[in-house]
XYZ file of C-alpha atoms in Angstrom:
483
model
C 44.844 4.606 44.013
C 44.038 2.747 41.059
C 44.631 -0.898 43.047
C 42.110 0.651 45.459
C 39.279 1.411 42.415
C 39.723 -2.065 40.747
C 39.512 -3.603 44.385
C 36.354 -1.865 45.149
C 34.571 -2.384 41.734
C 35.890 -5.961 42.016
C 33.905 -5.955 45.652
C 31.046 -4.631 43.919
C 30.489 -7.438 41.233
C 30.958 -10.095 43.518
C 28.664 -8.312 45.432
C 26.305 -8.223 42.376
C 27.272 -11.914 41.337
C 26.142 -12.797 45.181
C 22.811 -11.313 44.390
C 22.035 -13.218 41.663
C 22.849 -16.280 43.307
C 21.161 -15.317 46.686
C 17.454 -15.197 45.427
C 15.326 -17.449 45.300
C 13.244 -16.883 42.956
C 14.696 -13.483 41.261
C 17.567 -13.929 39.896
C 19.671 -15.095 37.141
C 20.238 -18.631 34.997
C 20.230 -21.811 36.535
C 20.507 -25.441 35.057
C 17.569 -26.820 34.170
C 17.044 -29.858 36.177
C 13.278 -31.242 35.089
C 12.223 -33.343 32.163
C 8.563 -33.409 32.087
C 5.291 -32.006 33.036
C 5.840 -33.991 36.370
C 8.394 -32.132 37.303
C 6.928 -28.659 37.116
C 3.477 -29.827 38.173
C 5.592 -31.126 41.335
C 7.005 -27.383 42.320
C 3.549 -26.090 41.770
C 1.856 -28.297 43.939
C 4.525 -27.468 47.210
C 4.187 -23.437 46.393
C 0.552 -23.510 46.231
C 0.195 -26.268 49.546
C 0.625 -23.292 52.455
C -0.471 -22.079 55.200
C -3.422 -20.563 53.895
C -4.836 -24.180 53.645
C -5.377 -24.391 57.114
C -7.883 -21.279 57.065
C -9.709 -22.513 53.803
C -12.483 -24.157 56.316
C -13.354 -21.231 57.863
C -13.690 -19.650 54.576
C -16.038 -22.377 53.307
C -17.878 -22.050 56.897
C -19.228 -18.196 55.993
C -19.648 -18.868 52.200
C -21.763 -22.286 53.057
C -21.955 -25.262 51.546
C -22.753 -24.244 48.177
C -21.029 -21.338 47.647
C -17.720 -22.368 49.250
C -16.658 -25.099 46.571
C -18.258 -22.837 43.819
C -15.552 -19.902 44.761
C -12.108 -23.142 45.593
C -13.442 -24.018 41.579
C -13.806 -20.836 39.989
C -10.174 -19.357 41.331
C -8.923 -23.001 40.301
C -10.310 -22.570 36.793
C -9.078 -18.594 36.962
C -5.719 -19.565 38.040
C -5.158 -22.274 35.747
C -6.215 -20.148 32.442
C -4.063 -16.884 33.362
C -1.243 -19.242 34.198
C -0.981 -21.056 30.458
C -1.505 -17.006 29.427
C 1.674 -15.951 31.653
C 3.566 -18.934 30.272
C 4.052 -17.594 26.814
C 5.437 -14.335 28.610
C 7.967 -16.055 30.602
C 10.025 -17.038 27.427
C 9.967 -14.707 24.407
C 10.437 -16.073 21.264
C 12.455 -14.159 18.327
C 13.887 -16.284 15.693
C 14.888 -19.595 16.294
C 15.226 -20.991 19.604
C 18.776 -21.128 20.001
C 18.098 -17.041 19.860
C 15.417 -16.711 22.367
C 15.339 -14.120 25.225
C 14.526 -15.799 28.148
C 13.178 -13.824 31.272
C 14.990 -14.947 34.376
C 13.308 -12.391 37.385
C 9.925 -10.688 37.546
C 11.001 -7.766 37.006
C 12.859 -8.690 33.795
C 9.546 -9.668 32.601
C 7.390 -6.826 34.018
C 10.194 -4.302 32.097
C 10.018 -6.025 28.529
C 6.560 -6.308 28.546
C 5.036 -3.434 30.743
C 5.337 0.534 30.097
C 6.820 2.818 32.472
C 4.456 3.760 34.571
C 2.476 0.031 34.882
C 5.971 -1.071 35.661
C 6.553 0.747 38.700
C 3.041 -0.088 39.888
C 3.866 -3.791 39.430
C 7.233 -3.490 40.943
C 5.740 -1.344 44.244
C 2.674 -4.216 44.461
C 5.598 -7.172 43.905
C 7.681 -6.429 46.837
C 4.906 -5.261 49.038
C 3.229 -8.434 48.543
C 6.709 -10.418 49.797
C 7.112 -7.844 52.665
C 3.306 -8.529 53.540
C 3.788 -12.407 53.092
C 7.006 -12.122 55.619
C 4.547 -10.357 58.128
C 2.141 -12.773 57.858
C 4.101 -15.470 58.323
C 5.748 -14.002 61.373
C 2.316 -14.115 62.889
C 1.544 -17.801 61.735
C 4.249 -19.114 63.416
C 4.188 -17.255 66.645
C 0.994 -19.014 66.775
C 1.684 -22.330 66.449
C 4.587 -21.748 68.882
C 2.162 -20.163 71.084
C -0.329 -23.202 70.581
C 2.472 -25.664 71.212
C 3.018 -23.514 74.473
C -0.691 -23.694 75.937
C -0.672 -27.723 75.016
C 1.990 -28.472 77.042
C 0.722 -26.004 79.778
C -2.971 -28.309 79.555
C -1.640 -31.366 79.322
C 0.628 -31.115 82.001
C -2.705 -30.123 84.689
C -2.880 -26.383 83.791
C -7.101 -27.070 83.560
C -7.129 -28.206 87.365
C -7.007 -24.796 88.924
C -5.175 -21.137 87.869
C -4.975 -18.896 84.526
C -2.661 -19.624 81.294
C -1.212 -16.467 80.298
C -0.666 -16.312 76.075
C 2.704 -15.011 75.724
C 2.547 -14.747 72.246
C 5.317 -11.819 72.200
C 7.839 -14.120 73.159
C 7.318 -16.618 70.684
C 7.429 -13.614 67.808
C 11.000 -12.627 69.641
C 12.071 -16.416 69.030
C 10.993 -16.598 64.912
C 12.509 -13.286 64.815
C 16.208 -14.095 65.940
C 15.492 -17.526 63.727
C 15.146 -15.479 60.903
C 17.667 -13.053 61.497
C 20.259 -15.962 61.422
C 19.049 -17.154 58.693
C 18.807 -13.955 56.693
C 22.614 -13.346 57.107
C 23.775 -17.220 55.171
C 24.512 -14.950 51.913
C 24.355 -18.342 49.644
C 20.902 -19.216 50.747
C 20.031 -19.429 47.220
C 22.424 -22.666 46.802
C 20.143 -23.494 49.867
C 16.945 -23.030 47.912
C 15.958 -27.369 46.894
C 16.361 -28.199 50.285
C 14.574 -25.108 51.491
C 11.983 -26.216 49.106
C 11.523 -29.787 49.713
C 11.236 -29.451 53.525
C 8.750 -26.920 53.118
C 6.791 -29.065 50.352
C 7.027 -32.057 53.325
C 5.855 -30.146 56.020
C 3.322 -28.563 54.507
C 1.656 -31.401 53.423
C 2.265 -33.069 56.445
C -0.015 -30.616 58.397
C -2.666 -30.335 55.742
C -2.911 -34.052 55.847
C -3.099 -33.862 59.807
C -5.890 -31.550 59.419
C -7.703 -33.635 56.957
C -7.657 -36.111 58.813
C -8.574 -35.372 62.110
C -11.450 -33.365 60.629
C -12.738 -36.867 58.787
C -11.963 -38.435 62.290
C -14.625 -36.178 64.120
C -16.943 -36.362 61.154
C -17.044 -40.314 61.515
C -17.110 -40.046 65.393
C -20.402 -37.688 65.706
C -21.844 -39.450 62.425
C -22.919 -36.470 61.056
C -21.908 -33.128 58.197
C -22.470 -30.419 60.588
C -23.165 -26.162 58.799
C -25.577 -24.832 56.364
C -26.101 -23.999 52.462
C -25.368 -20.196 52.652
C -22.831 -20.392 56.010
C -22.523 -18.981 59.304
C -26.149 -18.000 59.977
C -27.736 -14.368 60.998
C -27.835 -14.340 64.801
C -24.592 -16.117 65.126
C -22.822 -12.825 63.280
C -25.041 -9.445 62.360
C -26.012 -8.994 58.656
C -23.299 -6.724 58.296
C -20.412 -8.900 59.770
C -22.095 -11.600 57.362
C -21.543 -9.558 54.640
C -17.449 -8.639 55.315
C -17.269 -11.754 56.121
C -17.779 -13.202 52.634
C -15.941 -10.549 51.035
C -12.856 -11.833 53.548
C -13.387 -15.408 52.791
C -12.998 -14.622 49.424
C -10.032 -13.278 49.655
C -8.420 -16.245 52.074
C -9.388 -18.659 49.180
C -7.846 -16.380 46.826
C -4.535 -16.436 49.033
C -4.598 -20.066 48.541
C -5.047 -19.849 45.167
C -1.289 -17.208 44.966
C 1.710 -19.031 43.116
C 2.614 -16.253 41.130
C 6.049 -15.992 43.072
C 6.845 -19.393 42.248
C 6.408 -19.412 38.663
C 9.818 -18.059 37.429
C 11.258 -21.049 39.512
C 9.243 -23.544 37.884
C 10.350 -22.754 33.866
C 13.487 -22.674 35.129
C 13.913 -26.410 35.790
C 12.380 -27.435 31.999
C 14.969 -28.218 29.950
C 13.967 -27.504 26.677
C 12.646 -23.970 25.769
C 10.614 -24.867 23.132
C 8.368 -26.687 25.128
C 8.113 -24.791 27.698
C 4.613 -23.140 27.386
C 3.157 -26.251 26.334
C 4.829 -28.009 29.784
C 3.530 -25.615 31.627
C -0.149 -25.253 30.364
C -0.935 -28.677 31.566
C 1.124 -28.377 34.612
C -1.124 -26.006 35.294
C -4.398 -28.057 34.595
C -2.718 -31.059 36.191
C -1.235 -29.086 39.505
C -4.233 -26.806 40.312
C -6.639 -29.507 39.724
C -4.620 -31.908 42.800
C -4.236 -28.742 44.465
C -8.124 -27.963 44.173
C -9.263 -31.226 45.534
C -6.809 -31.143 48.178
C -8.517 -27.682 49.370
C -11.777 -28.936 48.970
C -11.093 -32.006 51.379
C -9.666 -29.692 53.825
C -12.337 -26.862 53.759
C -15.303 -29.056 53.363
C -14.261 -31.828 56.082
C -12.863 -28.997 58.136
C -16.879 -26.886 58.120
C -18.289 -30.470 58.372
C -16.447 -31.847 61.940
C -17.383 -28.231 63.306
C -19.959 -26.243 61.593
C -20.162 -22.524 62.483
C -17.929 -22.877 65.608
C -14.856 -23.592 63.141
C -11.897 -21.144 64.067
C -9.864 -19.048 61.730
C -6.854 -21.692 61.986
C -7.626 -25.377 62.191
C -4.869 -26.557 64.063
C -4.087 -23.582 66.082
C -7.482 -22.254 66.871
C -10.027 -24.568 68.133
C -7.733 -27.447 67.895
C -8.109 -30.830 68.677
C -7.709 -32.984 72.159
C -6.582 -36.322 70.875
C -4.396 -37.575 70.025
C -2.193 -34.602 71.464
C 1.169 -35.886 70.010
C -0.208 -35.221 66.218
C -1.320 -31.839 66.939
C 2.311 -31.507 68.445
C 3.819 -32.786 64.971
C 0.884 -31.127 62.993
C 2.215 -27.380 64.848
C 6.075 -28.464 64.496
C 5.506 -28.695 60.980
C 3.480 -25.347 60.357
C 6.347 -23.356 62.461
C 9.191 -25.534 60.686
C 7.532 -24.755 56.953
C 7.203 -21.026 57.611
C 11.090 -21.142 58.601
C 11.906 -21.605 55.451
C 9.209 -20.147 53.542
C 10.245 -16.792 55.223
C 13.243 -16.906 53.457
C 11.874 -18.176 50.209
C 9.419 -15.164 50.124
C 12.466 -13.085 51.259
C 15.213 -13.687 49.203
C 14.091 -11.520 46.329
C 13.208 -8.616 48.337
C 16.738 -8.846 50.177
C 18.307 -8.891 46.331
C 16.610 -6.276 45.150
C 17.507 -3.998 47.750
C 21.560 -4.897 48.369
C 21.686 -4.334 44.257
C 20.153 -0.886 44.292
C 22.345 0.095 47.023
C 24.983 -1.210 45.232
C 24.709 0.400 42.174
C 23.893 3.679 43.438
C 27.033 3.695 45.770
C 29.499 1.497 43.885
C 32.477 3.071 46.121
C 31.047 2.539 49.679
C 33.309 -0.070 51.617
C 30.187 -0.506 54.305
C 27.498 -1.711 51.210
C 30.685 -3.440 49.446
C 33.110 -4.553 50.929
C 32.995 -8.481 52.438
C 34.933 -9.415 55.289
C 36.109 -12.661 55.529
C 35.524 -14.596 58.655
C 36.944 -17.959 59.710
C 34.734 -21.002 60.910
C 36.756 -23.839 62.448
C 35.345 -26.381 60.251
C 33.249 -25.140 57.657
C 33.747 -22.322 54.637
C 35.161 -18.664 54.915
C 31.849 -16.519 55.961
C 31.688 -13.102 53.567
C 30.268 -10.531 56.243
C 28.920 -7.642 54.643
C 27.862 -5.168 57.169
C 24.755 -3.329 55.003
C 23.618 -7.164 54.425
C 23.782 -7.274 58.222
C 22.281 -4.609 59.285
C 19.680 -3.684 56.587
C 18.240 -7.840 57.196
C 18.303 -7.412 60.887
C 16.360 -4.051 60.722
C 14.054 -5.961 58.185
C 13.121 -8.882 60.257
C 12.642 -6.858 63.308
C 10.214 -4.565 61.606
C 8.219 -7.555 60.548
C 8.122 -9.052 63.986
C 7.203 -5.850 64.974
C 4.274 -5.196 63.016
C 3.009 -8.816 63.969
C 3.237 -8.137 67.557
C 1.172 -4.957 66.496
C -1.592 -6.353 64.397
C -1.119 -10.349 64.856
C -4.462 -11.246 62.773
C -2.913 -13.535 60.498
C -6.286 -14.774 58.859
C -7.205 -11.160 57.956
C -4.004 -10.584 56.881
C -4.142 -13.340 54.641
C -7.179 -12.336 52.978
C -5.598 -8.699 52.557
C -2.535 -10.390 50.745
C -4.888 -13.040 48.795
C -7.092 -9.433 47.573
C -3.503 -7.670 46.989
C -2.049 -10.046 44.948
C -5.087 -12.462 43.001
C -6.009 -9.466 40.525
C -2.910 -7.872 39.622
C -0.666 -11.100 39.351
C -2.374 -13.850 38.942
C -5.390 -12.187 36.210
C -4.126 -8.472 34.976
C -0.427 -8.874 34.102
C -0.560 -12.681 32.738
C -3.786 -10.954 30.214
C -2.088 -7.996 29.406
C 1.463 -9.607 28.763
C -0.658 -12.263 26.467
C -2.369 -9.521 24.606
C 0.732 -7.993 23.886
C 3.356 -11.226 22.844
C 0.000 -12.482 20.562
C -0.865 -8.956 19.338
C -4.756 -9.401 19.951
C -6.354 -6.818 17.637
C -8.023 -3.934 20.934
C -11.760 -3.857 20.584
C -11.740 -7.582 19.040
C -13.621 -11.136 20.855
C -10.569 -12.153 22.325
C -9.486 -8.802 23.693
C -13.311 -8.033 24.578
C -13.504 -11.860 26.627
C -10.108 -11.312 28.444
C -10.452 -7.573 29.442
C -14.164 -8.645 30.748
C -12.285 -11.474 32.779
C -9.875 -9.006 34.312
C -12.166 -6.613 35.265
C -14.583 -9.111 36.847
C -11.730 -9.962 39.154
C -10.461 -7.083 39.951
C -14.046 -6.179 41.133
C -13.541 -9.558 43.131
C -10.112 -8.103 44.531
C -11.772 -5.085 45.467
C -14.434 -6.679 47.880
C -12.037 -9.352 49.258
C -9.765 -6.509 50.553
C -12.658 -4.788 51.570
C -13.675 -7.403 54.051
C -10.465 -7.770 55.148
C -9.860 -4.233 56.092
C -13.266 -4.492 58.110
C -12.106 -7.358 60.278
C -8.835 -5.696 61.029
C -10.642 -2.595 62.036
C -13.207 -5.237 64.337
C -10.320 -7.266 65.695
C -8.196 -3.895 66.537
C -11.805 -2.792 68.795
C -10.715 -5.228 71.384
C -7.090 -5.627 70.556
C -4.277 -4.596 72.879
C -0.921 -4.354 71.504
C 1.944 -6.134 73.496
C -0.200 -7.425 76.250
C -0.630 -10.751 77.275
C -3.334 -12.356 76.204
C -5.243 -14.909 78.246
């Protein structure tokens, strides 16, 4: 009996030790491997350069020409500041620095600097955020699959006679069972640089693509096409004008979301004490690439099509020539959200397999790993929770895309959900507290006025959002094809 206890609790710190090394970005102590502000400016860059990108035209199109770069500039100025604020959070000094406390996970962070009750708000926003993201995602890429789909069907004749039928269910079945496979490598964390550096190369590979074929049409027609103030009133009711805004606010602020990334960054500086200083003008240096990159892309993008832009620039109105760079331009999206998936993932998946774990330390089905042999490659650890708890995950995200698959208005939803408290309430708060700014003083008075004009800003971007979920769903029917 008492071989059978240490065997099980010995199953239950591996399983806790697997954890660790499983997330990607929440979990424990990892070698340093960056020297300079290069370095972290570098990871920055790749987490911010997403997805969202590709929808940061049709965000400029309803804002117009002279709102649209005023909002990309002040979330890049917004970002930035709270970002040098969160940095001083990240590490807390006590002492010398050999005797520093440094915070590994977001929720080591939200615990030593939040109270109770703002720290299971923060933890319920967190991982709803990264179960959103997945969700989203899911719907991204069933899109570009499906717009890889209806290319081949044109190109091949389809336009000369009969009716392409969207079958955009299928291609969420096919990211599904990718991701299910993927969920179950239990290492992925060890996985995490190359995850990161494909994604980093694909993503700017179709945000370049898009860039450029929207400069392309601009220099074919000879002329900036849209307006100052945006999509016009006739084109959309005053009303849909209105929610509109609100939701383009909210895709830019999507954009704009590296919060999740930031743990990973301080961990490859090598030196603690300069950590904060590293990252303040990675921050500057990063977001400012970053921001001129967006502008290109949203700008150009409103330019080569005006008011007829779609919500996607690839996938939605798309391009006819040259067809095999929209091919590469939609491998790349689907191939980046592969791995993103899991990226965004990985913590969630931790967090849950440790609670289970530590609330039933002697179950064999949440401990116990069975070991499986693979002619040619490493003993695989099955773990049959890990199994079926993932599986159920991905499915219910696939699910819920085939249910609402409005990935633009799901991005602003997720860009309103996550810009105020992340990326401008916790970073001010945590600062207040680790600097001890004196309540009712300038500096308390200039940052609590900051935080509450943006979480007014929050407020209307999810707004809009909601409203064009509640449009799109009008006309929507759930697991039909579309045509």
């Amino acid at each position: 009996m008492g071989d059978k206890t240490a065997n099980q609790n010995q199953v239950s710190i591996d399983l806790d030790r697997q954890g660790r090394s499983n997330s990607s970005y929440d979990d424990g102590p990892l070698k340093p491997t960056g020297t300079a502000v290069w370095a972290a400016s570098a990871h920055i860059i790749t987490a911010l350069i997403g997805s969202g990108v590709l929808s940061l035209g049709w965000a400029t199109a309803q804002l117009g020409w002279i709102f649209g770069p005023i909002v990309m500039l002040f979330f890049s100025l917004v970002t930035c500041y709270t970002f040098t604020l969160f940095a001083y959070a990240v590490c807390r000094h006590s002492g010398k620095p050999a005797t520093w406390e440094r915070n590994y996970t977001y929720m080591d962070i939200f615990q030593s600097e939040l109270d109770g009750i703002r720290f299971e708000i923060s933890r319920v926003v967190y991982y709803t955020s990264l179960f959103g993201v997945a969700s989203g995602y899911t719907t991204e890429s069933s899109a570009s699959l499906n717009a890889i789909q209806w290319s081949k069907w044109f190109h091949s004749g389809g336009d000369n006679g009969g009716e392409y039928h969207m079958n955009r269910n299928l291609c969420v079945v096919i990211f599904g069972v990718i991701q299910i496979f993927f969920a179950q490598i239990y290492e992925f964390g060890k996985l995490r640089w190359v995850t990161v550096m494909v994604t980093a190369v694909t993503s700017l590979t179709y945000s370049m693509i898009g860039l450029g074929l929207s400069v392309a049409k601009v220099a074919v027609t000879g002329k900036f096409m849209g307006s100052p103030t945006g999509i016009s009133i006739g084109t959309v009711t005053e009303t849909q004008k209105i929610w509109r805004v609100f939701h383009a606010i909210g895709v830019i602020a999507y954009a704009y979301s590296y919060y999740i990334i930031l743990i990973e960054v301080h961990d490859t500086i090598k030196s603690p004490s300069l950590e904060a200083k590293t990252m303040k003008k990675a921050s500057v240096i990063s977001v400012g690439l970053t921001t001129l990159i967006y502008m290109l892309c949203g700008c150009f993008g409103y330019a080569a099509f005006g008011d007829l832009l779609p919500e996607n620039l690839l996938t939605g109105l798309g391009f006819d020539q040259p067809f095999w760079l929209l091919e590469i331009a939609k491998v790349a999206i689907v191939i980046h959200l592969i791995g993103a998936y899991q990226i965004y993932c990985q913590p969630l998946f931790t967090f849950i397999e440790k609670e289970a774990s530590n609330r039933f330390p002697s179950n064999m089905l949440i401990t116990k790993e069975i070991q499986i042999l693979i002619p040619g490659f490493r003993r695989y650890k099955l773990n049959l929770s890990r199994l079926v708890w993932r599986t159920i995950f991905v499915t219910i995200t696939s699910v819920i895309s085939m249910l609402l698959p409005f990935f633009n208005n799901g991005v602003g939803l997720l860009g309103a959900l996550g810009f105020w408290p992340f990326t401008v309430y916790f970073p001010v708060e945590m600062y207040i507290r680790e600097k001890k700014i004196q309540k009712w003083s300038t500096n308390w008075i200039c940052l609590q006025i900051l935080s509450f004009a943006c979480f007014i800003i929050s407020i209307a971007a999810g707004m809009g959002s909601i409203a064009g979920f509640v449009l799109d769903l009008q006309t929507f029917k759930p697991f039909k094809f579309a045509t």
